Amino acid sequence: SKIPKIVNKLDNLEPINQEDKETLAAFVALQQLKTTSYRKDYDQMEKEMRLSVAKMIFSDEERAKSIIQKIRKEKDIPEEKIDIKELTAFVAELRTENIEIPPERYLQIMLQMAEQTTSLFLQMDWFFLRAPQGANFIISDNPFSLVGPSMRPSPYSGVGLITPGAEKTMPLSPKICLMMYEKGKRVQKFEVNKKIVRSINCRTAAQCDRYAIAKERALLERIVKITKINTGKREPQFIVSTPFNRIQKSLKPSPATTPLISLDKREKS
């Protein structure tokens, strides 16, 4: 694999070329998409979307009858007796746990998204953050983190890869973490302080599904204590519909959701 050689270059403060950058972009995209937690969240989102559409279509008998007739006409499907009343009653009782998403469906989506995500990453500014002496980055089974800007247009606005001010981070080694920021062509290296390393470690831990790994046990125990990941449940990466009180809760600042840019500005003030 080319990745260990590229990471070794970064550890030794050597420059990387365009081919290295393209390889790393594809690697990070797959690391974001192929994790168990991402698949769980995506499957749950698709189930909720399918359920929402089904309940909208079959909200009443007349609408259901009209839509079924329209589909039959468009697809040239032969007439078949359907108990509309029974069908609408069935959908009304339907829950996400009753819906199954075929495994091959996610594989197909993942491959499509990987290509698109790689392209997006290559259009962003890249900052390689180096941990100082006495500090290390941790890694987890869901190493890619996305943190939105501290100020958003609305409490209902979501955060995506191209949201202005959104930070995308992924530790590459105990000493190097890649942070992708807004659209740009910069590739720069910075040594950051221990506070920023801790902030990145908190967001990495907060995203983990089952495993967080550190070079030292004491470091991992400190991060677990700060993030309380051993007592809570990881927030989903996709939300189809969210009550306002849950949005308010998700916006409360914490070490895992604080943008590094804001953190850095506070230190300089």
Short mmCIF file of C-alpha atoms in Angstrom, two decimals:
data_model
loop_
_atom_site.label_atom_id
_atom_site.label_comp_id
_atom_site.label_asym_id
_atom_site.label_seq_id
_atom_site.Cartn_x
_atom_site.Cartn_y
_atom_site.Cartn_z
CA SER A 1 0.00 0.00 0.00
CA LYS A 2 1.12 3.57 -0.72
CA ILE A 3 -0.47 5.02 2.41
CA PRO A 4 2.23 3.96 4.94
CA LYS A 5 4.90 5.53 2.70
CA ILE A 6 2.94 8.79 2.45
CA VAL A 7 2.34 8.91 6.21
CA ASN A 8 6.04 8.19 6.78
CA LYS A 9 6.87 11.20 4.59
CA LEU A 10 4.59 13.39 6.68
CA ASP A 11 6.03 12.05 9.95
CA ASN A 12 9.51 12.96 8.66
CA LEU A 13 8.36 16.44 7.55
CA GLU A 14 8.94 15.59 3.88
CA PRO A 15 6.78 17.18 1.15
CA ILE A 16 4.13 15.15 -0.66
CA ASN A 17 3.39 15.38 -4.38
CA GLN A 18 0.09 15.54 -6.28
CA GLU A 19 -0.06 11.75 -6.70
CA ASP A 20 0.39 11.34 -2.94
CA LYS A 21 -2.41 13.86 -2.34
CA GLU A 22 -4.81 12.06 -4.70
CA THR A 23 -4.03 8.70 -3.06
CA LEU A 24 -4.55 10.17 0.41
CA ALA A 25 -7.82 11.85 -0.63
CA ALA A 26 -9.23 8.52 -1.87
CA PHE A 27 -8.03 6.78 1.31
CA VAL A 28 -9.68 9.35 3.60
CA ALA A 29 -12.91 9.20 1.57
CA LEU A 30 -13.08 5.42 1.99
CA GLN A 31 -12.21 5.67 5.68
CA GLN A 32 -15.17 7.99 6.09
CA LEU A 33 -17.60 5.84 4.12
CA LYS A 34 -16.69 2.23 4.84
CA THR A 35 -16.97 2.24 8.62
CA THR A 36 -19.63 0.22 10.41
CA SER A 37 -21.00 3.34 12.10
CA TYR A 38 -21.38 5.24 8.80
CA ARG A 39 -23.18 2.29 7.25
CA LYS A 40 -25.48 1.97 10.29
CA ASP A 41 -26.31 5.67 10.12
CA TYR A 42 -26.85 5.60 6.36
CA ASP A 43 -29.08 2.53 6.57
CA GLN A 44 -31.12 4.15 9.34
CA MET A 45 -31.46 7.34 7.30
CA GLU A 46 -32.64 5.42 4.23
CA LYS A 47 -35.13 3.44 6.34
CA GLU A 48 -36.53 6.66 7.79
CA MET A 49 -36.78 8.23 4.34
CA ARG A 50 -38.54 5.19 2.86
CA LEU A 51 -40.90 5.08 5.82
CA SER A 52 -41.65 8.79 5.51
CA VAL A 53 -42.40 8.45 1.78
CA ALA A 54 -44.57 5.36 2.35
CA LYS A 55 -46.61 7.09 5.05
CA MET A 56 -47.04 10.16 2.85
CA ILE A 57 -48.20 8.09 -0.17
CA PHE A 58 -50.51 5.87 1.84
CA SER A 59 -51.78 8.53 4.24
CA ASP A 60 -55.36 7.89 3.09
CA GLU A 61 -57.16 5.36 0.93
CA GLU A 62 -58.05 7.71 -1.93
CA ARG A 63 -54.48 8.93 -2.35
CA ALA A 64 -53.12 5.37 -2.20
CA LYS A 65 -55.62 4.20 -4.84
CA SER A 66 -54.76 7.12 -7.15
CA ILE A 67 -50.98 6.55 -6.89
CA ILE A 68 -51.26 2.79 -7.46
CA GLN A 69 -53.33 3.38 -10.60
CA LYS A 70 -50.82 5.93 -11.85
CA ILE A 71 -47.89 3.53 -11.32
CA ARG A 72 -49.75 0.71 -13.06
CA LYS A 73 -50.36 2.93 -16.07
CA GLU A 74 -46.77 4.21 -16.26
CA LYS A 75 -45.16 0.79 -15.78
CA ASP A 76 -47.80 -1.14 -17.74
CA ILE A 77 -48.48 -3.42 -14.75
CA PRO A 78 -51.49 -5.75 -15.10
CA GLU A 79 -54.53 -5.12 -12.91
CA GLU A 80 -54.50 -6.99 -9.63
CA LYS A 81 -56.95 -6.74 -6.79
CA ILE A 82 -55.45 -4.87 -3.83
CA ASP A 83 -57.19 -4.26 -0.54
CA ILE A 84 -56.44 -0.53 -0.18
CA LYS A 85 -57.89 -0.36 3.33
CA GLU A 86 -55.66 -3.21 4.49
CA LEU A 87 -52.63 -1.65 2.75
CA THR A 88 -53.04 1.78 4.38
CA ALA A 89 -53.57 0.15 7.77
CA PHE A 90 -50.37 -1.88 7.29
CA VAL A 91 -48.32 1.22 6.38
CA ALA A 92 -49.76 3.14 9.36
CA GLU A 93 -48.32 0.49 11.69
CA LEU A 94 -45.01 0.22 9.81
CA ARG A 95 -41.79 1.05 11.72
CA THR A 96 -38.16 1.44 10.61
CA GLU A 97 -37.23 -1.89 12.24
CA ASN A 98 -39.61 -3.60 9.77
CA ILE A 99 -37.64 -2.26 6.77
CA GLU A 100 -34.58 -4.07 5.42
CA ILE A 101 -31.91 -2.47 3.23
CA PRO A 102 -29.99 -5.00 1.05
CA PRO A 103 -26.21 -4.97 1.83
CA GLU A 104 -25.37 -4.55 -1.86
CA ARG A 105 -27.36 -1.30 -1.86
CA TYR A 106 -24.87 0.38 0.49
CA LEU A 107 -21.86 -1.02 -1.42
CA GLN A 108 -23.20 0.58 -4.60
CA ILE A 109 -23.82 3.90 -2.83
CA MET A 110 -20.41 3.81 -1.11
CA LEU A 111 -18.51 3.41 -4.38
CA GLN A 112 -20.44 6.27 -5.95
CA MET A 113 -19.93 8.55 -2.96
CA ALA A 114 -16.22 7.67 -2.64
CA GLU A 115 -15.48 9.06 -6.10
CA GLN A 116 -17.48 12.24 -5.45
CA THR A 117 -16.00 12.72 -1.97
CA THR A 118 -12.42 12.26 -3.24
CA SER A 119 -13.05 14.97 -5.82
CA LEU A 120 -14.38 17.34 -3.14
CA PHE A 121 -11.40 16.70 -0.85
CA LEU A 122 -8.96 17.54 -3.65
CA GLN A 123 -10.59 20.97 -4.00
CA MET A 124 -9.99 21.91 -0.35
CA ASP A 125 -7.19 23.47 1.66
CA TRP A 126 -5.15 20.79 3.44
CA PHE A 127 -3.43 21.39 6.77
CA PHE A 128 -1.22 18.71 8.29
CA LEU A 129 -1.29 19.28 12.04
CA ARG A 130 1.69 17.97 14.00
CA ALA A 131 1.34 17.12 17.69
CA PRO A 132 4.03 18.67 19.94
CA GLN A 133 6.38 16.70 22.15
CA GLY A 134 4.49 14.94 24.91
CA ALA A 135 1.21 14.79 22.97
CA ASN A 136 -0.27 12.27 20.54
CA PHE A 137 -3.37 11.86 18.42
CA ILE A 138 -5.69 8.93 19.03
CA ILE A 139 -7.51 6.88 16.38
CA SER A 140 -10.85 5.07 16.35
CA ASP A 141 -12.96 2.69 14.28
CA ASN A 142 -14.65 5.80 12.83
CA PRO A 143 -11.65 8.14 12.43
CA PHE A 144 -13.12 10.83 10.15
CA SER A 145 -14.71 13.78 11.94
CA LEU A 146 -16.80 16.66 10.61
CA VAL A 147 -17.30 19.70 12.84
CA GLY A 148 -19.42 22.66 11.73
CA PRO A 149 -18.64 26.34 12.25
CA SER A 150 -19.43 27.89 15.64
CA MET A 151 -21.99 30.23 14.03
CA ARG A 152 -24.75 28.86 11.77
CA PRO A 153 -27.47 30.68 9.82
CA SER A 154 -30.15 28.71 11.64
CA PRO A 155 -30.35 26.07 14.41
CA TYR A 156 -32.01 23.85 11.79
CA SER A 157 -29.14 24.10 9.28
CA GLY A 158 -27.11 20.95 8.81
CA VAL A 159 -23.39 20.54 8.27
CA GLY A 160 -21.85 18.88 5.23
CA LEU A 161 -18.43 18.48 3.66
CA ILE A 162 -18.69 21.78 1.76
CA THR A 163 -20.40 23.82 4.49
CA PRO A 164 -18.40 27.08 4.82
CA GLY A 165 -16.22 26.88 7.91
CA ALA A 166 -16.68 23.12 8.39
CA GLU A 167 -13.57 21.27 9.54
CA LYS A 168 -12.81 17.75 8.36
CA THR A 169 -10.18 15.96 10.45
CA MET A 170 -8.62 12.52 10.38
CA PRO A 171 -5.55 11.39 12.36
CA LEU A 172 -2.99 9.65 10.15
CA SER A 173 -0.47 8.73 12.85
CA PRO A 174 0.13 9.51 16.53
CA LYS A 175 1.91 12.69 15.42
CA ILE A 176 0.05 13.77 12.26
CA CYS A 177 -3.59 14.71 11.70
CA LEU A 178 -5.01 15.92 8.38
CA MET A 179 -7.47 18.79 8.55
CA MET A 180 -9.33 19.85 5.39
CA TYR A 181 -11.01 23.22 5.50
CA GLU A 182 -12.69 25.35 2.83
CA LYS A 183 -12.19 25.43 -0.93
CA GLY A 184 -8.56 26.14 -1.83
CA LYS A 185 -5.25 24.70 -2.99
CA ARG A 186 -3.07 25.20 0.08
CA VAL A 187 -1.07 22.28 1.50
CA GLN A 188 0.58 23.43 4.73
CA LYS A 189 2.09 21.93 7.88
CA PHE A 190 1.69 23.32 11.39
CA GLU A 191 2.80 22.24 14.83
CA VAL A 192 -0.21 22.73 17.08
CA ASN A 193 -0.43 22.98 20.85
CA LYS A 194 -1.70 20.34 23.27
CA LYS A 195 -5.10 22.00 23.61
CA ILE A 196 -5.81 21.56 19.89
CA VAL A 197 -4.55 17.97 19.99
CA ARG A 198 -6.95 17.28 22.88
CA SER A 199 -9.83 18.87 20.96
CA ILE A 200 -9.17 16.66 17.91
CA ASN A 201 -8.85 13.60 20.14
CA CYS A 202 -12.22 14.40 21.73
CA ARG A 203 -13.97 14.62 18.37
CA THR A 204 -12.28 11.40 17.19
CA ALA A 205 -13.41 9.59 20.34
CA ALA A 206 -16.93 11.03 20.19
CA GLN A 207 -17.40 9.54 16.70
CA CYS A 208 -16.21 6.02 17.56
CA ASP A 209 -18.60 3.11 17.23
CA ARG A 210 -16.90 0.59 19.54
CA TYR A 211 -13.14 1.17 19.61
CA ALA A 212 -10.82 4.09 20.35
CA ILE A 213 -7.07 3.44 20.31
CA ALA A 214 -4.22 5.48 21.77
CA LYS A 215 -0.48 5.08 22.08
CA GLU A 216 -0.77 5.37 25.87
CA ARG A 217 -3.49 4.01 28.14
CA ALA A 218 -3.44 7.13 30.34
CA LEU A 219 -4.16 9.34 27.30
CA LEU A 220 -7.16 7.22 26.28
CA GLU A 221 -8.52 7.22 29.84
CA ARG A 222 -8.34 11.04 29.95
CA ILE A 223 -10.21 11.38 26.64
CA VAL A 224 -12.88 8.87 27.74
CA LYS A 225 -13.34 10.86 30.96
CA ILE A 226 -13.76 14.14 29.04
CA THR A 227 -16.09 12.83 26.32
CA LYS A 228 -17.95 10.28 28.50
CA ILE A 229 -18.19 7.96 25.49
CA ASN A 230 -18.41 4.99 27.83
CA THR A 231 -21.70 6.27 29.27
CA GLY A 232 -23.50 7.81 26.30
CA LYS A 233 -24.61 6.92 22.81
CA ARG A 234 -22.94 8.23 19.67
CA GLU A 235 -24.98 10.82 17.79
CA PRO A 236 -26.07 9.72 14.29
CA GLN A 237 -24.30 11.31 11.31
CA PHE A 238 -27.55 11.71 9.36
CA ILE A 239 -30.81 13.16 10.63
CA VAL A 240 -33.97 13.00 8.53
CA SER A 241 -36.29 14.87 10.88
CA THR A 242 -35.29 16.27 14.24
CA PRO A 243 -37.33 17.80 17.08
CA PHE A 244 -36.17 21.31 17.98
CA ASN A 245 -35.10 20.33 21.51
CA ARG A 246 -32.76 17.67 20.08
CA ILE A 247 -31.25 20.24 17.72
CA GLN A 248 -30.70 22.57 20.65
CA LYS A 249 -28.97 19.78 22.55
CA SER A 250 -26.70 18.95 19.62
CA LEU A 251 -25.60 22.60 19.37
CA LYS A 252 -24.37 22.81 22.96
CA PRO A 253 -20.57 23.38 22.83
CA SER A 254 -18.28 20.59 23.98
CA PRO A 255 -14.64 19.63 23.37
CA ALA A 256 -15.86 17.30 20.62
CA THR A 257 -17.86 19.95 18.74
CA THR A 258 -15.69 23.06 19.16
CA PRO A 259 -14.15 24.21 15.85
CA LEU A 260 -10.36 24.47 16.00
CA ILE A 261 -10.43 27.88 14.31
CA SER A 262 -12.54 29.31 17.17
CA LEU A 263 -10.36 27.57 19.74
CA ASP A 264 -7.23 29.04 18.15
CA LYS A 265 -8.74 32.57 18.08
CA ARG A 266 -9.56 32.40 21.80
CA GLU A 267 -5.99 31.47 22.61
CA LYS A 268 -4.60 34.45 20.70
CA SER A 269 -6.97 36.93 22.35
#
